[in-house]
Amino acid sequence: DKTVSLRKDLSEMHEWITQAEEEYLERDFEYKTPDELQKAVEELKRAKEEALQKEVKVKLITDSVNNFIAKAPPAAHEALKKELDVLITSYQQLCSRLNGKWKTLEEVWACWRELLSYLDVENKWLNEIELKLKATENVQGGAEEISESLDSLERLMRHPEDNRNQIRELAQTLTDGGIMDELINEKLERFNSRWEELQQEAVRRQKSLEQSIQSAQETDKTLRLIQESLAAIDKQLTAYTADRVDAAQVPQEAQ
């Protein structure tokens, strides 16, 4: 009987739709690791593509029902047409929901990748600060050399806050949705702790270098005064020597 065959096709399609809804839309997903999130994105993509492939099946069933209705007595029309309408609506809703959930997870995955990218940039900057702090730990030379070290450190510290703000916002977006909250909080805590530590060390180093510059300037000034004094004495002694003056005949400091 053609009606029985059509109803069987309709029933099988309904079962597939119900199963897909339970598997991909009604099941609770937990994304605690990047692997779990990536796997979910791939699963939803496959499910979306599989649902789209069923469009051919739905069209064949639709054509078969419509062809049957065109030839069958009116009494058989209403129930079969109603079942077909329910199937088409359920199928379209499934495709729409699968596509929506897949897009959402794609955006979540992109958000996670963006967070990692910003963290990578900022950690590289922190690495540079760490190296600079080591390089300025025992600066040798006079006020000019120390001043150059201070300038280079201050230039490096003039780093915009934009990336750190982005990290904070992206992390908040993910953890608010319960996405890898433990992992993200751990990464943020480690990053912020290191950021604060190096910032404080950089401020201490800046003050230390400023004090070193002041000390070096005072030392330079003292040395310059000594050199000027020695030059004056040298000139005076040279004049005494040229005039063959005996040491006992000159002032005590010249002796």
Coordinates of C-alpha atoms in Angstrom, one line a residue:
D1 CA 0.0 0.0 0.0
K2 CA 1.4 3.4 -1.1
T3 CA 0.1 5.2 2.0
V4 CA 1.9 2.8 4.3
S5 CA 5.1 3.2 2.4
L6 CA 4.9 7.0 2.5
R7 CA 4.1 7.0 6.2
K8 CA 7.1 4.7 6.9
D9 CA 9.4 7.2 5.0
L10 CA 7.9 10.1 7.0
S11 CA 8.4 8.2 10.3
E12 CA 12.0 7.3 9.6
M13 CA 12.8 10.9 8.8
H14 CA 11.1 12.1 11.9
E15 CA 13.1 9.6 14.0
W16 CA 16.4 10.8 12.4
I17 CA 15.5 14.5 13.2
T18 CA 14.6 13.5 16.8
Q19 CA 17.9 11.6 17.2
A20 CA 19.9 14.6 15.8
E21 CA 18.2 17.0 18.2
E22 CA 18.9 14.8 21.2
E23 CA 22.5 14.2 20.1
Y24 CA 23.5 17.7 19.2
L25 CA 21.0 20.2 20.5
E26 CA 19.6 18.9 23.8
R27 CA 22.7 17.2 25.2
D28 CA 24.6 19.3 27.7
F29 CA 28.1 20.1 26.5
E30 CA 31.0 21.0 28.7
Y31 CA 34.1 22.6 27.3
K32 CA 36.9 22.4 29.9
T33 CA 39.8 22.0 27.4
P34 CA 40.7 23.4 24.0
D35 CA 40.5 19.8 22.6
E36 CA 36.9 19.4 23.8
L37 CA 35.9 22.7 22.3
Q38 CA 37.6 22.0 19.0
K39 CA 36.0 18.5 18.9
A40 CA 32.5 20.0 19.5
V41 CA 33.1 22.5 16.6
E42 CA 34.0 19.7 14.3
E43 CA 31.0 17.5 15.4
L44 CA 28.6 20.4 14.9
K45 CA 30.0 21.1 11.5
R46 CA 29.6 17.4 10.5
A47 CA 26.1 17.3 11.9
K48 CA 25.1 20.5 10.0
E49 CA 26.5 19.1 6.7
E50 CA 24.7 15.8 7.3
A51 CA 21.4 17.6 7.9
L52 CA 21.9 19.5 4.7
Q53 CA 22.5 16.3 2.8
K54 CA 19.1 15.0 4.0
E55 CA 17.5 17.8 2.0
V56 CA 17.5 15.5 -1.0
K57 CA 15.6 12.8 1.1
V58 CA 13.1 15.4 2.3
K59 CA 12.5 16.6 -1.2
L60 CA 11.9 13.0 -2.5
I61 CA 9.4 12.4 0.3
T62 CA 7.7 15.7 -0.5
D63 CA 7.4 14.9 -4.2
S64 CA 6.1 11.4 -3.4
V65 CA 3.5 12.7 -1.0
N66 CA 2.4 15.4 -3.4
N67 CA 2.2 13.0 -6.3
F68 CA 0.1 10.5 -4.3
I69 CA -2.2 13.3 -3.0
A70 CA -2.8 14.4 -6.6
K71 CA -4.1 11.0 -7.5
A72 CA -5.5 9.7 -4.3
P73 CA -9.1 10.2 -3.0
P74 CA -9.6 13.4 -0.9
A75 CA -10.1 11.3 2.3
A76 CA -6.4 10.4 2.3
H77 CA -5.1 13.9 1.7
E78 CA -5.5 15.7 5.0
A79 CA -3.6 13.4 7.4
L80 CA -0.8 12.8 5.0
K81 CA -0.4 16.5 4.1
K82 CA -0.3 17.4 7.8
E83 CA 2.4 14.8 8.5
L84 CA 4.4 16.2 5.6
D85 CA 4.1 19.8 6.8
V86 CA 5.2 18.8 10.3
L87 CA 8.2 17.0 8.8
I88 CA 9.3 20.0 6.6
T89 CA 8.9 22.4 9.6
S90 CA 10.9 20.1 11.9
Y91 CA 13.6 19.6 9.3
Q92 CA 14.0 23.3 8.6
Q93 CA 14.1 24.1 12.3
L94 CA 16.8 21.4 12.9
C95 CA 19.0 22.8 10.1
S96 CA 18.6 26.3 11.4
R97 CA 19.4 25.3 15.0
L98 CA 22.4 23.2 14.0
N99 CA 23.8 26.0 11.9
G100 CA 23.2 28.5 14.7
K101 CA 25.0 26.4 17.3
W102 CA 27.9 25.7 14.9
K103 CA 28.3 29.4 14.2
T104 CA 28.2 30.1 18.0
L105 CA 30.9 27.5 18.7
E106 CA 33.0 28.8 15.8
E107 CA 32.9 32.3 17.3
V108 CA 33.8 30.8 20.8
W109 CA 36.8 29.0 19.2
A110 CA 37.9 32.2 17.4
C111 CA 37.6 34.0 20.7
W112 CA 39.8 31.4 22.4
R113 CA 42.4 31.6 19.6
E114 CA 42.4 35.4 19.8
L115 CA 42.9 35.3 23.6
L116 CA 46.0 33.0 23.0
S117 CA 47.3 35.4 20.4
Y118 CA 47.1 38.4 22.7
L119 CA 48.7 36.5 25.6
D120 CA 51.5 35.4 23.3
V121 CA 52.2 39.1 22.3
E122 CA 52.1 40.3 25.9
N123 CA 54.3 37.4 27.2
K124 CA 56.9 38.2 24.5
W125 CA 56.9 41.8 25.7
L126 CA 57.3 40.6 29.3
N127 CA 60.3 38.5 28.1
E128 CA 61.9 41.7 26.7
I129 CA 61.4 43.5 30.0
E130 CA 63.0 40.6 31.8
L131 CA 66.0 40.7 29.6
K132 CA 66.2 44.5 29.8
L133 CA 66.1 44.3 33.6
K134 CA 69.0 41.8 33.6
A135 CA 71.0 44.0 31.2
T136 CA 70.5 47.0 33.5
E137 CA 71.3 45.2 36.7
N138 CA 74.9 46.3 36.9
V139 CA 75.4 49.1 34.4
Q140 CA 79.0 50.2 34.2
G141 CA 80.2 53.7 33.1
G142 CA 79.4 57.3 33.8
A143 CA 76.2 59.3 33.9
E144 CA 75.7 59.2 30.1
E145 CA 75.9 55.4 29.8
I146 CA 73.5 54.9 32.8
S147 CA 71.1 57.5 31.3
E148 CA 71.0 55.6 28.0
S149 CA 70.1 52.4 29.9
L150 CA 67.4 54.2 31.7
D151 CA 66.0 55.7 28.5
S152 CA 65.9 52.3 26.8
L153 CA 64.1 50.8 29.8
E154 CA 61.5 53.6 29.9
R155 CA 60.9 53.3 26.1
L156 CA 60.2 49.6 26.6
M157 CA 57.8 50.4 29.5
R158 CA 55.8 52.8 27.4
H159 CA 53.6 49.8 26.3
P160 CA 49.9 50.4 25.5
E161 CA 47.3 48.9 27.8
D162 CA 45.1 47.9 24.8
N163 CA 46.3 44.3 24.6
R164 CA 45.8 43.7 28.4
N165 CA 42.3 45.1 28.2
Q166 CA 41.5 42.8 25.3
I167 CA 42.8 39.8 27.2
R168 CA 40.6 40.7 30.1
E169 CA 37.5 41.2 27.9
L170 CA 38.0 38.0 25.9
A171 CA 38.6 35.9 29.0
Q172 CA 35.5 37.4 30.6
T173 CA 33.4 36.5 27.6
L174 CA 34.6 32.9 27.6
T175 CA 34.3 32.3 31.3
D176 CA 30.9 33.9 31.5
G177 CA 29.7 31.2 29.2
G178 CA 31.4 28.5 31.3
I179 CA 34.0 27.9 28.6
M180 CA 37.3 26.5 29.9
D181 CA 36.9 28.7 33.0
E182 CA 39.5 26.9 35.1
L183 CA 42.1 26.9 32.4
I184 CA 41.6 30.5 31.5
N185 CA 41.6 31.7 35.1
E186 CA 44.8 29.8 35.6
K187 CA 46.4 31.4 32.5
L188 CA 45.2 34.9 33.5
E189 CA 46.4 34.5 37.1
R190 CA 49.9 33.5 35.9
F191 CA 50.0 36.3 33.3
N192 CA 48.8 39.0 35.7
S193 CA 51.1 37.9 38.5
R194 CA 54.1 38.0 36.2
W195 CA 53.0 41.4 34.7
E196 CA 52.7 42.9 38.2
E197 CA 56.0 41.5 39.4
L198 CA 57.9 42.8 36.4
Q199 CA 56.2 46.2 36.5
Q200 CA 57.2 46.6 40.1
E201 CA 60.8 45.5 39.4
A202 CA 61.0 47.9 36.5
V203 CA 59.8 50.8 38.7
R204 CA 62.5 49.9 41.3
R205 CA 65.1 49.6 38.6
Q206 CA 64.1 53.1 37.2
K207 CA 64.6 54.7 40.6
S208 CA 67.9 52.9 41.1
L209 CA 69.2 54.1 37.7
E210 CA 68.1 57.6 38.4
Q211 CA 70.0 57.5 41.7
S212 CA 73.0 56.0 39.9
I213 CA 72.9 58.9 37.4
Q214 CA 72.8 61.4 40.2
S215 CA 75.8 59.8 42.0
A216 CA 77.7 59.5 38.7
Q217 CA 77.1 63.2 38.0
E218 CA 78.3 64.1 41.4
T219 CA 81.4 61.9 41.0
D220 CA 82.0 63.5 37.5
K221 CA 81.7 67.0 39.1
T222 CA 84.2 66.1 41.9
L223 CA 86.7 64.5 39.4
R224 CA 86.4 67.6 37.2
L225 CA 87.2 69.9 40.2
I226 CA 90.1 67.7 41.2
Q227 CA 91.4 67.7 37.6
E228 CA 91.1 71.5 37.4
S229 CA 93.0 71.8 40.8
L230 CA 95.7 69.4 39.7
A231 CA 96.1 71.3 36.4
A232 CA 96.5 74.6 38.2
I233 CA 99.1 73.0 40.6
D234 CA 100.9 71.4 37.7
K235 CA 101.1 74.7 35.9
Q236 CA 102.4 76.4 39.0
L237 CA 105.0 73.7 39.7
T238 CA 106.1 73.8 36.1
A239 CA 106.7 77.6 36.4
Y240 CA 108.7 77.0 39.6
T241 CA 110.8 74.4 38.0
A242 CA 111.5 76.6 35.0
D243 CA 112.6 79.4 37.3
R244 CA 114.8 76.9 39.2
V245 CA 113.1 77.8 42.5
D246 CA 114.1 75.6 45.5
A247 CA 111.3 73.7 47.3
A248 CA 112.1 75.5 50.6
Q249 CA 111.4 78.8 48.9
V250 CA 107.8 78.0 47.8
P251 CA 104.5 77.7 49.9
Q252 CA 103.9 74.5 51.9
E253 CA 101.3 73.1 49.5
A254 CA 103.7 73.5 46.5
Q255 CA 106.4 71.7 48.5

